[in-house]
Amino acid sequence: MKRPPKKPATDRSFVIALSRGLDVLRAFRPSDGLLGNQEIAARTNLPKPTISRLTYTLTKLGYLTPVPRFEKYQLAPAAMALGYSALANMGVRHLSDPYRDQLMRETGGAVAIGARDRLSMIYFGQSRSELTVGVLLDVGSRVPIATSAMGRAYLWALPDEERATLMREIKEHTGPNWPKIRDGIERAGECVAKHGFAMSAGEWHSDIHAVGVALKLNDGTGPYAFNCGAPAFKFSEVLLKNDIGPRLVAMVRNIEIAMTGSIGRGTLGKEPVVKKVKTTGGKVTRIAEGIR
């Protein structure tokens, strides 16, 4: 049996100071301009004196730029270089560009690819045009795993043990809202089992309807997940299930073929083969008995 990962407090190989420094960099979001030590402390749950030392160190290393007039900081080019280097080395992002663009033109929805960052999915590729009104997310944006179509598709692509661990983390984070969120995750699992895609109709954002499909590769990376979404008035639930979802499944399987060369896992222009999720009595089996 696979041993559970050690907690940072008991893992002698875990460098807590480095972890805290990275938490400071994570505190900056795409919509942020400048952040002060007090705001960073609130977002990281770290003491303000600790934040002051970390921001000083990150400034000296070139990862933060101080703005003395406002007593705040912004991400410096060295920090941005890390992100762009990561994007440049993600072959799936570049290879999927024409596929995403084509589906965007065919459906009028925004099409994105994302990867997990803690309890969120972070966009690292996005296709949208002036016609995809109402979907303002871009590269670097985050959506919650628990309630978004992309996040749910990712969740159901994980091995059982990893999915159970992630669901426990989501449960701890959501508190009293967990029963409703758990039911949505289970419905998504049933949809993946039956149709090959997950749905979120107003569950992440009341005005956004979307479908999500996971991409699993054999190179040790991922899984990644794609979504296709639009305002609710444009993508009804019936349209999601009967048209947008199947189109996204076909797109992802074609990307999988292009990346792996495994023609046996699907063929262009034909209905893709979808791996089923184990079900019991018409319901997706709960991964861990304690997650209720």
PDB file of C-alpha atoms in Angstrom:
ATOM      1  CA  MET A   1       0.000   0.000   0.000  1.00  0.00           C
ATOM      2  CA  LYS A   2       1.221   3.473  -0.832  1.00  0.00           C
ATOM      3  CA  ARG A   3       2.375   5.315   2.286  1.00  0.00           C
ATOM      4  CA  PRO A   4       0.723   8.683   2.982  1.00  0.00           C
ATOM      5  CA  PRO A   5       2.978  11.718   2.434  1.00  0.00           C
ATOM      6  CA  LYS A   6       4.708  13.113   5.486  1.00  0.00           C
ATOM      7  CA  LYS A   7       3.439  16.321   6.979  1.00  0.00           C
ATOM      8  CA  PRO A   8       5.822  19.263   6.626  1.00  0.00           C
ATOM      9  CA  ALA A   9       6.284  19.421  10.408  1.00  0.00           C
ATOM     10  CA  THR A  10       7.595  15.842  10.511  1.00  0.00           C
ATOM     11  CA  ASP A  11       9.365  15.713   7.154  1.00  0.00           C
ATOM     12  CA  ARG A  12      13.052  16.475   7.771  1.00  0.00           C
ATOM     13  CA  SER A  13      13.626  17.056   4.048  1.00  0.00           C
ATOM     14  CA  PHE A  14      10.963  19.792   3.928  1.00  0.00           C
ATOM     15  CA  VAL A  15      12.415  23.345   4.036  1.00  0.00           C
ATOM     16  CA  ILE A  16       9.793  25.434   5.822  1.00  0.00           C
ATOM     17  CA  ALA A  17      11.531  28.769   5.102  1.00  0.00           C
ATOM     18  CA  LEU A  18      11.490  28.044   1.367  1.00  0.00           C
ATOM     19  CA  SER A  19       7.834  27.028   1.570  1.00  0.00           C
ATOM     20  CA  ARG A  20       6.942  30.302   3.260  1.00  0.00           C
ATOM     21  CA  GLY A  21       8.856  32.313   0.675  1.00  0.00           C
ATOM     22  CA  LEU A  22       6.953  30.619  -2.115  1.00  0.00           C
ATOM     23  CA  ASP A  23       3.691  31.273  -0.258  1.00  0.00           C
ATOM     24  CA  VAL A  24       4.512  34.978  -0.401  1.00  0.00           C
ATOM     25  CA  LEU A  25       4.918  34.784  -4.188  1.00  0.00           C
ATOM     26  CA  ARG A  26       1.677  32.793  -4.445  1.00  0.00           C
ATOM     27  CA  ALA A  27      -0.146  35.579  -2.621  1.00  0.00           C
ATOM     28  CA  PHE A  28       0.054  37.762  -5.735  1.00  0.00           C
ATOM     29  CA  ARG A  29      -2.858  37.207  -8.114  1.00  0.00           C
ATOM     30  CA  PRO A  30      -3.342  38.273 -11.739  1.00  0.00           C
ATOM     31  CA  SER A  31      -5.772  41.029 -10.754  1.00  0.00           C
ATOM     32  CA  ASP A  32      -3.432  42.459  -8.096  1.00  0.00           C
ATOM     33  CA  GLY A  33      -1.351  45.545  -8.619  1.00  0.00           C
ATOM     34  CA  LEU A  34       0.539  46.069  -5.387  1.00  0.00           C
ATOM     35  CA  LEU A  35       0.436  44.220  -2.063  1.00  0.00           C
ATOM     36  CA  GLY A  36       1.697  45.341   1.335  1.00  0.00           C
ATOM     37  CA  ASN A  37       3.058  43.181   4.139  1.00  0.00           C
ATOM     38  CA  GLN A  38      -0.265  43.289   5.975  1.00  0.00           C
ATOM     39  CA  GLU A  39      -2.199  42.059   2.927  1.00  0.00           C
ATOM     40  CA  ILE A  40       0.344  39.304   2.264  1.00  0.00           C
ATOM     41  CA  ALA A  41       0.185  38.239   5.920  1.00  0.00           C
ATOM     42  CA  ALA A  42      -3.610  37.982   5.696  1.00  0.00           C
ATOM     43  CA  ARG A  43      -3.433  35.832   2.562  1.00  0.00           C
ATOM     44  CA  THR A  44      -0.709  33.499   3.830  1.00  0.00           C
ATOM     45  CA  ASN A  45      -1.719  33.291   7.521  1.00  0.00           C
ATOM     46  CA  LEU A  46       1.877  34.065   8.451  1.00  0.00           C
ATOM     47  CA  PRO A  47       2.938  36.586  11.142  1.00  0.00           C
ATOM     48  CA  LYS A  48       3.655  40.070   9.851  1.00  0.00           C
ATOM     49  CA  PRO A  49       7.288  40.081  11.198  1.00  0.00           C
ATOM     50  CA  THR A  50       7.906  36.861   9.237  1.00  0.00           C
ATOM     51  CA  ILE A  51       6.396  38.441   6.114  1.00  0.00           C
ATOM     52  CA  SER A  52       8.627  41.495   6.530  1.00  0.00           C
ATOM     53  CA  ARG A  53      11.748  39.308   6.538  1.00  0.00           C
ATOM     54  CA  LEU A  54      10.518  37.270   3.582  1.00  0.00           C
ATOM     55  CA  THR A  55       9.626  40.280   1.431  1.00  0.00           C
ATOM     56  CA  TYR A  56      13.007  41.837   2.243  1.00  0.00           C
ATOM     57  CA  THR A  57      14.789  38.630   1.182  1.00  0.00           C
ATOM     58  CA  LEU A  58      12.715  38.234  -1.993  1.00  0.00           C
ATOM     59  CA  THR A  59      13.435  41.855  -2.879  1.00  0.00           C
ATOM     60  CA  LYS A  60      17.169  41.280  -2.474  1.00  0.00           C
ATOM     61  CA  LEU A  61      16.908  38.191  -4.698  1.00  0.00           C
ATOM     62  CA  GLY A  62      15.035  40.112  -7.386  1.00  0.00           C
ATOM     63  CA  TYR A  63      11.671  38.364  -7.078  1.00  0.00           C
ATOM     64  CA  LEU A  64       9.827  41.389  -5.654  1.00  0.00           C
ATOM     65  CA  THR A  65      10.065  45.065  -6.506  1.00  0.00           C
ATOM     66  CA  PRO A  66       9.392  47.501  -3.634  1.00  0.00           C
ATOM     67  CA  VAL A  67       7.249  50.574  -4.242  1.00  0.00           C
ATOM     68  CA  PRO A  68       8.337  52.824  -1.333  1.00  0.00           C
ATOM     69  CA  ARG A  69       5.702  55.484  -1.997  1.00  0.00           C
ATOM     70  CA  PHE A  70       2.921  53.035  -1.067  1.00  0.00           C
ATOM     71  CA  GLU A  71       5.015  50.741   1.180  1.00  0.00           C
ATOM     72  CA  LYS A  72       4.005  47.841  -1.021  1.00  0.00           C
ATOM     73  CA  TYR A  73       5.498  45.316  -3.456  1.00  0.00           C
ATOM     74  CA  GLN A  74       4.875  43.932  -6.907  1.00  0.00           C
ATOM     75  CA  LEU A  75       6.225  40.831  -8.619  1.00  0.00           C
ATOM     76  CA  ALA A  76       9.571  41.506 -10.279  1.00  0.00           C
ATOM     77  CA  PRO A  77      10.784  40.179 -13.671  1.00  0.00           C
ATOM     78  CA  ALA A  78      12.647  37.304 -11.991  1.00  0.00           C
ATOM     79  CA  ALA A  79       9.363  35.956 -10.605  1.00  0.00           C
ATOM     80  CA  MET A  80       7.609  36.383 -13.945  1.00  0.00           C
ATOM     81  CA  ALA A  81      10.483  34.603 -15.686  1.00  0.00           C
ATOM     82  CA  LEU A  82       9.750  31.488 -13.629  1.00  0.00           C
ATOM     83  CA  GLY A  83       6.162  31.432 -14.841  1.00  0.00           C
ATOM     84  CA  TYR A  84       7.034  32.048 -18.469  1.00  0.00           C
ATOM     85  CA  SER A  85       9.737  29.369 -18.347  1.00  0.00           C
ATOM     86  CA  ALA A  86       7.175  26.904 -17.025  1.00  0.00           C
ATOM     87  CA  LEU A  87       4.702  27.843 -19.774  1.00  0.00           C
ATOM     88  CA  ALA A  88       7.365  27.574 -22.467  1.00  0.00           C
ATOM     89  CA  ASN A  89       8.179  24.030 -21.386  1.00  0.00           C
ATOM     90  CA  MET A  90       4.565  22.821 -21.375  1.00  0.00           C
ATOM     91  CA  GLY A  91       4.299  21.091 -24.734  1.00  0.00           C
ATOM     92  CA  VAL A  92       0.623  20.320 -24.184  1.00  0.00           C
ATOM     93  CA  ARG A  93      -0.150  24.052 -24.066  1.00  0.00           C
ATOM     94  CA  HIS A  94       1.387  24.760 -27.456  1.00  0.00           C
ATOM     95  CA  LEU A  95       0.137  21.601 -29.136  1.00  0.00           C
ATOM     96  CA  SER A  96      -3.418  22.207 -27.958  1.00  0.00           C
ATOM     97  CA  ASP A  97      -3.575  25.795 -29.269  1.00  0.00           C
ATOM     98  CA  PRO A  98      -5.111  25.012 -32.693  1.00  0.00           C
ATOM     99  CA  TYR A  99      -7.531  22.471 -31.207  1.00  0.00           C
ATOM    100  CA  ARG A 100      -8.741  24.972 -28.608  1.00  0.00           C
ATOM    101  CA  ASP A 101      -9.027  27.726 -31.181  1.00  0.00           C
ATOM    102  CA  GLN A 102     -11.086  25.506 -33.494  1.00  0.00           C
ATOM    103  CA  LEU A 103     -13.516  24.485 -30.741  1.00  0.00           C
ATOM    104  CA  MET A 104     -13.841  28.125 -29.677  1.00  0.00           C
ATOM    105  CA  ARG A 105     -14.845  29.085 -33.231  1.00  0.00           C
ATOM    106  CA  GLU A 106     -17.263  26.158 -33.562  1.00  0.00           C
ATOM    107  CA  THR A 107     -19.064  26.700 -30.255  1.00  0.00           C
ATOM    108  CA  GLY A 108     -18.575  30.367 -29.425  1.00  0.00           C
ATOM    109  CA  GLY A 109     -17.385  29.368 -25.963  1.00  0.00           C
ATOM    110  CA  ALA A 110     -14.113  30.028 -24.184  1.00  0.00           C
ATOM    111  CA  VAL A 111     -11.813  26.984 -24.166  1.00  0.00           C
ATOM    112  CA  ALA A 112      -8.996  26.600 -21.659  1.00  0.00           C
ATOM    113  CA  ILE A 113      -6.478  24.118 -20.287  1.00  0.00           C
ATOM    114  CA  GLY A 114      -5.442  24.060 -16.651  1.00  0.00           C
ATOM    115  CA  ALA A 115      -3.461  22.206 -14.016  1.00  0.00           C
ATOM    116  CA  ARG A 116      -3.888  21.800 -10.283  1.00  0.00           C
ATOM    117  CA  ASP A 117      -2.580  24.320  -7.778  1.00  0.00           C
ATOM    118  CA  ARG A 118      -3.646  23.192  -4.306  1.00  0.00           C
ATOM    119  CA  LEU A 119      -7.474  23.359  -4.267  1.00  0.00           C
ATOM    120  CA  SER A 120      -7.717  25.247  -7.545  1.00  0.00           C
ATOM    121  CA  MET A 121      -7.081  24.751 -11.232  1.00  0.00           C
ATOM    122  CA  ILE A 122      -4.872  27.406 -12.767  1.00  0.00           C
ATOM    123  CA  TYR A 123      -5.254  28.314 -16.439  1.00  0.00           C
ATOM    124  CA  PHE A 124      -2.071  28.063 -18.506  1.00  0.00           C
ATOM    125  CA  GLY A 125      -3.719  28.199 -21.915  1.00  0.00           C
ATOM    126  CA  GLN A 126      -6.858  30.030 -23.012  1.00  0.00           C
ATOM    127  CA  SER A 127      -8.727  30.521 -26.294  1.00  0.00           C
ATOM    128  CA  ARG A 128     -11.417  33.174 -26.409  1.00  0.00           C
ATOM    129  CA  SER A 129     -12.445  36.010 -28.698  1.00  0.00           C
ATOM    130  CA  GLU A 130     -14.522  39.161 -28.565  1.00  0.00           C
ATOM    131  CA  LEU A 131     -17.534  36.918 -29.182  1.00  0.00           C
ATOM    132  CA  THR A 132     -17.010  34.914 -25.970  1.00  0.00           C
ATOM    133  CA  VAL A 133     -18.632  37.551 -23.788  1.00  0.00           C
ATOM    134  CA  GLY A 134     -19.073  36.955 -20.083  1.00  0.00           C
ATOM    135  CA  VAL A 135     -15.987  34.744 -19.633  1.00  0.00           C
ATOM    136  CA  LEU A 136     -13.172  37.020 -18.513  1.00  0.00           C
ATOM    137  CA  LEU A 137     -10.710  34.389 -17.289  1.00  0.00           C
ATOM    138  CA  ASP A 138      -7.236  34.314 -18.791  1.00  0.00           C
ATOM    139  CA  VAL A 139      -3.850  32.635 -18.324  1.00  0.00           C
ATOM    140  CA  GLY A 140      -3.075  32.669 -14.600  1.00  0.00           C
ATOM    141  CA  SER A 141      -6.740  32.691 -13.545  1.00  0.00           C
ATOM    142  CA  ARG A 142      -7.916  30.133 -11.009  1.00  0.00           C
ATOM    143  CA  VAL A 143     -11.141  28.181 -10.654  1.00  0.00           C
ATOM    144  CA  PRO A 144     -12.032  25.916  -7.702  1.00  0.00           C
ATOM    145  CA  ILE A 145     -11.621  22.182  -8.177  1.00  0.00           C
ATOM    146  CA  ALA A 146     -14.788  21.382  -6.235  1.00  0.00           C
ATOM    147  CA  THR A 147     -17.336  23.385  -8.213  1.00  0.00           C
ATOM    148  CA  SER A 148     -15.862  24.020 -11.667  1.00  0.00           C
ATOM    149  CA  ALA A 149     -16.192  21.703 -14.656  1.00  0.00           C
ATOM    150  CA  MET A 150     -12.429  21.739 -15.220  1.00  0.00           C
ATOM    151  CA  GLY A 151     -11.730  20.939 -11.579  1.00  0.00           C
ATOM    152  CA  ARG A 152     -14.251  18.113 -11.416  1.00  0.00           C
ATOM    153  CA  ALA A 153     -12.880  16.555 -14.592  1.00  0.00           C
ATOM    154  CA  TYR A 154      -9.409  16.660 -13.041  1.00  0.00           C
ATOM    155  CA  LEU A 155     -10.693  15.180  -9.780  1.00  0.00           C
ATOM    156  CA  TRP A 156     -12.258  12.160 -11.488  1.00  0.00           C
ATOM    157  CA  ALA A 157      -9.091  11.523 -13.506  1.00  0.00           C
ATOM    158  CA  LEU A 158      -7.063  10.911 -10.329  1.00  0.00           C
ATOM    159  CA  PRO A 159      -6.335   7.457  -8.891  1.00  0.00           C
ATOM    160  CA  ASP A 160      -8.778   6.524  -6.136  1.00  0.00           C
ATOM    161  CA  GLU A 161      -6.357   7.140  -3.260  1.00  0.00           C
ATOM    162  CA  GLU A 162      -5.299  10.578  -4.532  1.00  0.00           C
ATOM    163  CA  ARG A 163      -8.913  11.544  -5.161  1.00  0.00           C
ATOM    164  CA  ALA A 164      -9.884  10.535  -1.612  1.00  0.00           C
ATOM    165  CA  THR A 165      -7.056  12.643  -0.177  1.00  0.00           C
ATOM    166  CA  LEU A 166      -8.052  15.667  -2.247  1.00  0.00           C
ATOM    167  CA  MET A 167     -11.712  15.289  -1.309  1.00  0.00           C
ATOM    168  CA  ARG A 168     -10.771  15.278   2.377  1.00  0.00           C
ATOM    169  CA  GLU A 169      -8.845  18.518   1.831  1.00  0.00           C
ATOM    170  CA  ILE A 170     -11.847  20.038   0.064  1.00  0.00           C
ATOM    171  CA  LYS A 171     -14.120  18.923   2.900  1.00  0.00           C
ATOM    172  CA  GLU A 172     -11.884  20.584   5.496  1.00  0.00           C
ATOM    173  CA  HIS A 173     -11.798  23.783   3.456  1.00  0.00           C
ATOM    174  CA  THR A 174     -15.524  24.054   2.686  1.00  0.00           C
ATOM    175  CA  GLY A 175     -16.899  23.278   6.148  1.00  0.00           C
ATOM    176  CA  PRO A 176     -20.739  23.363   6.361  1.00  0.00           C
ATOM    177  CA  ASN A 177     -21.082  23.640   2.565  1.00  0.00           C
ATOM    178  CA  TRP A 178     -19.482  20.215   2.116  1.00  0.00           C
ATOM    179  CA  PRO A 179     -22.690  18.102   1.685  1.00  0.00           C
ATOM    180  CA  LYS A 180     -23.860  20.248  -1.252  1.00  0.00           C
ATOM    181  CA  ILE A 181     -20.377  20.332  -2.791  1.00  0.00           C
ATOM    182  CA  ARG A 182     -19.934  16.574  -2.324  1.00  0.00           C
ATOM    183  CA  ASP A 183     -23.230  15.919  -4.102  1.00  0.00           C
ATOM    184  CA  GLY A 184     -22.092  18.076  -7.027  1.00  0.00           C
ATOM    185  CA  ILE A 185     -18.802  16.191  -7.227  1.00  0.00           C
ATOM    186  CA  GLU A 186     -20.648  12.864  -7.229  1.00  0.00           C
ATOM    187  CA  ARG A 187     -23.013  14.026  -9.982  1.00  0.00           C
ATOM    188  CA  ALA A 188     -19.962  15.033 -11.982  1.00  0.00           C
ATOM    189  CA  GLY A 189     -18.504  11.567 -11.473  1.00  0.00           C
ATOM    190  CA  GLU A 190     -21.676   9.990 -12.815  1.00  0.00           C
ATOM    191  CA  CYS A 191     -21.548  12.300 -15.826  1.00  0.00           C
ATOM    192  CA  VAL A 192     -17.909  11.357 -16.472  1.00  0.00           C
ATOM    193  CA  ALA A 193     -18.831   7.688 -16.229  1.00  0.00           C
ATOM    194  CA  LYS A 194     -21.724   8.015 -18.660  1.00  0.00           C
ATOM    195  CA  HIS A 195     -20.607  10.727 -21.073  1.00  0.00           C
ATOM    196  CA  GLY A 196     -16.857  11.243 -20.592  1.00  0.00           C
ATOM    197  CA  PHE A 197     -17.124  14.840 -19.356  1.00  0.00           C
ATOM    198  CA  ALA A 198     -17.975  16.724 -16.166  1.00  0.00           C
ATOM    199  CA  MET A 199     -20.499  19.550 -15.979  1.00  0.00           C
ATOM    200  CA  SER A 200     -20.910  22.664 -13.874  1.00  0.00           C
ATOM    201  CA  ALA A 201     -24.111  24.563 -14.594  1.00  0.00           C
ATOM    202  CA  GLY A 202     -24.078  27.628 -12.375  1.00  0.00           C
ATOM    203  CA  GLU A 203     -22.357  25.810  -9.501  1.00  0.00           C
ATOM    204  CA  TRP A 204     -19.073  27.715  -9.664  1.00  0.00           C
ATOM    205  CA  HIS A 205     -20.498  30.970 -10.984  1.00  0.00           C
ATOM    206  CA  SER A 206     -24.254  31.426 -11.275  1.00  0.00           C
ATOM    207  CA  ASP A 207     -24.023  32.859 -14.793  1.00  0.00           C
ATOM    208  CA  ILE A 208     -21.484  30.398 -16.239  1.00  0.00           C
ATOM    209  CA  HIS A 209     -22.196  26.944 -17.699  1.00  0.00           C
ATOM    210  CA  ALA A 210     -19.278  24.726 -18.685  1.00  0.00           C
ATOM    211  CA  VAL A 211     -18.078  21.200 -19.360  1.00  0.00           C
ATOM    212  CA  GLY A 212     -14.673  19.738 -18.517  1.00  0.00           C
ATOM    213  CA  VAL A 213     -12.580  16.820 -19.772  1.00  0.00           C
ATOM    214  CA  ALA A 214      -9.316  15.507 -18.321  1.00  0.00           C
ATOM    215  CA  LEU A 215      -6.175  14.680 -20.271  1.00  0.00           C
ATOM    216  CA  LYS A 216      -3.902  11.947 -18.876  1.00  0.00           C
ATOM    217  CA  LEU A 217      -0.480  11.417 -20.415  1.00  0.00           C
ATOM    218  CA  ASN A 218       2.144   8.732 -19.942  1.00  0.00           C
ATOM    219  CA  ASP A 219       5.069  11.087 -19.279  1.00  0.00           C
ATOM    220  CA  GLY A 220       4.425  11.471 -15.564  1.00  0.00           C
ATOM    221  CA  THR A 221       2.874  14.947 -15.845  1.00  0.00           C
ATOM    222  CA  GLY A 222      -0.690  15.962 -15.152  1.00  0.00           C
ATOM    223  CA  PRO A 223      -3.430  15.036 -15.317  1.00  0.00           C
ATOM    224  CA  TYR A 224      -4.478  18.253 -16.999  1.00  0.00           C
ATOM    225  CA  ALA A 225      -8.027  19.319 -17.731  1.00  0.00           C
ATOM    226  CA  PHE A 226      -9.787  21.319 -20.440  1.00  0.00           C
ATOM    227  CA  ASN A 227     -13.036  23.213 -20.241  1.00  0.00           C
ATOM    228  CA  CYS A 228     -15.424  24.926 -22.602  1.00  0.00           C
ATOM    229  CA  GLY A 229     -17.753  27.483 -21.082  1.00  0.00           C
ATOM    230  CA  ALA A 230     -20.017  30.416 -21.833  1.00  0.00           C
ATOM    231  CA  PRO A 231     -22.743  32.485 -20.167  1.00  0.00           C
ATOM    232  CA  ALA A 232     -25.733  30.414 -19.107  1.00  0.00           C
ATOM    233  CA  PHE A 233     -28.025  32.019 -21.700  1.00  0.00           C
ATOM    234  CA  LYS A 234     -25.711  30.779 -24.453  1.00  0.00           C
ATOM    235  CA  PHE A 235     -24.918  27.262 -23.168  1.00  0.00           C
ATOM    236  CA  SER A 236     -28.029  25.604 -21.785  1.00  0.00           C
ATOM    237  CA  GLU A 237     -27.664  22.371 -19.828  1.00  0.00           C
ATOM    238  CA  VAL A 238     -29.192  20.464 -22.747  1.00  0.00           C
ATOM    239  CA  LEU A 239     -26.664  21.984 -25.149  1.00  0.00           C
ATOM    240  CA  LEU A 240     -23.819  21.163 -22.755  1.00  0.00           C
ATOM    241  CA  LYS A 241     -24.839  17.531 -22.551  1.00  0.00           C
ATOM    242  CA  ASN A 242     -25.780  16.907 -26.163  1.00  0.00           C
ATOM    243  CA  ASP A 243     -23.314  19.053 -28.087  1.00  0.00           C
ATOM    244  CA  ILE A 244     -20.577  20.945 -26.198  1.00  0.00           C
ATOM    245  CA  GLY A 245     -19.563  18.046 -23.977  1.00  0.00           C
ATOM    246  CA  PRO A 246     -19.128  15.481 -26.786  1.00  0.00           C
ATOM    247  CA  ARG A 247     -17.196  18.053 -28.846  1.00  0.00           C
ATOM    248  CA  LEU A 248     -14.805  18.667 -25.939  1.00  0.00           C
ATOM    249  CA  VAL A 249     -14.315  14.930 -25.378  1.00  0.00           C
ATOM    250  CA  ALA A 250     -13.432  14.468 -29.050  1.00  0.00           C
ATOM    251  CA  MET A 251     -11.039  17.427 -28.950  1.00  0.00           C
ATOM    252  CA  VAL A 252      -9.172  16.150 -25.897  1.00  0.00           C
ATOM    253  CA  ARG A 253      -8.886  12.629 -27.295  1.00  0.00           C
ATOM    254  CA  ASN A 254      -7.450  14.024 -30.531  1.00  0.00           C
ATOM    255  CA  ILE A 255      -4.902  16.004 -28.526  1.00  0.00           C
ATOM    256  CA  GLU A 256      -4.060  12.825 -26.640  1.00  0.00           C
ATOM    257  CA  ILE A 257      -3.464  11.031 -29.935  1.00  0.00           C
ATOM    258  CA  ALA A 258      -1.293  13.869 -31.219  1.00  0.00           C
ATOM    259  CA  MET A 259       0.848  13.822 -28.070  1.00  0.00           C
ATOM    260  CA  THR A 260       1.180  10.079 -27.592  1.00  0.00           C
ATOM    261  CA  GLY A 261       0.834   8.735 -31.151  1.00  0.00           C
ATOM    262  CA  SER A 262      -1.453   6.067 -29.715  1.00  0.00           C
ATOM    263  CA  ILE A 263      -4.006   5.659 -32.525  1.00  0.00           C
ATOM    264  CA  GLY A 264      -5.599   2.780 -30.650  1.00  0.00           C
ATOM    265  CA  ARG A 265      -6.975   5.183 -28.042  1.00  0.00           C
ATOM    266  CA  GLY A 266      -9.151   7.078 -30.509  1.00  0.00           C
ATOM    267  CA  THR A 267      -9.402   8.138 -34.134  1.00  0.00           C
ATOM    268  CA  LEU A 268      -9.957  11.553 -35.683  1.00  0.00           C
ATOM    269  CA  GLY A 269     -13.533  12.017 -36.765  1.00  0.00           C
ATOM    270  CA  LYS A 270     -14.774   8.987 -34.826  1.00  0.00           C
ATOM    271  CA  GLU A 271     -16.416   8.754 -31.446  1.00  0.00           C
ATOM    272  CA  PRO A 272     -13.675   8.530 -28.791  1.00  0.00           C
ATOM    273  CA  VAL A 273     -13.306   5.636 -26.403  1.00  0.00           C
ATOM    274  CA  VAL A 274     -14.108   6.846 -22.891  1.00  0.00           C
ATOM    275  CA  LYS A 275     -12.837   5.051 -19.819  1.00  0.00           C
ATOM    276  CA  LYS A 276     -15.655   4.385 -17.395  1.00  0.00           C
ATOM    277  CA  VAL A 277     -15.643   5.344 -13.721  1.00  0.00           C
ATOM    278  CA  LYS A 278     -16.654   2.512 -11.423  1.00  0.00           C
ATOM    279  CA  THR A 279     -20.243   2.855 -10.297  1.00  0.00           C
ATOM    280  CA  THR A 280     -22.443   1.034  -7.832  1.00  0.00           C
ATOM    281  CA  GLY A 281     -26.210   0.919  -8.123  1.00  0.00           C
ATOM    282  CA  GLY A 282     -26.232   3.862 -10.523  1.00  0.00           C
ATOM    283  CA  LYS A 283     -24.239   6.038  -8.126  1.00  0.00           C
ATOM    284  CA  VAL A 284     -20.551   6.827  -8.236  1.00  0.00           C
ATOM    285  CA  THR A 285     -18.878   4.893  -5.436  1.00  0.00           C
ATOM    286  CA  ARG A 286     -17.699   7.126  -2.632  1.00  0.00           C
ATOM    287  CA  ILE A 287     -13.928   6.945  -2.491  1.00  0.00           C
ATOM    288  CA  ALA A 288     -13.529   6.977   1.284  1.00  0.00           C
ATOM    289  CA  GLU A 289     -16.227   5.961   3.747  1.00  0.00           C
ATOM    290  CA  GLY A 290     -15.434   8.917   5.976  1.00  0.00           C
ATOM    291  CA  ILE A 291     -16.040  11.538   3.263  1.00  0.00           C
ATOM    292  CA  ARG A 292     -19.737  12.138   3.802  1.00  0.00           C
TER     293      ARG A 292
END
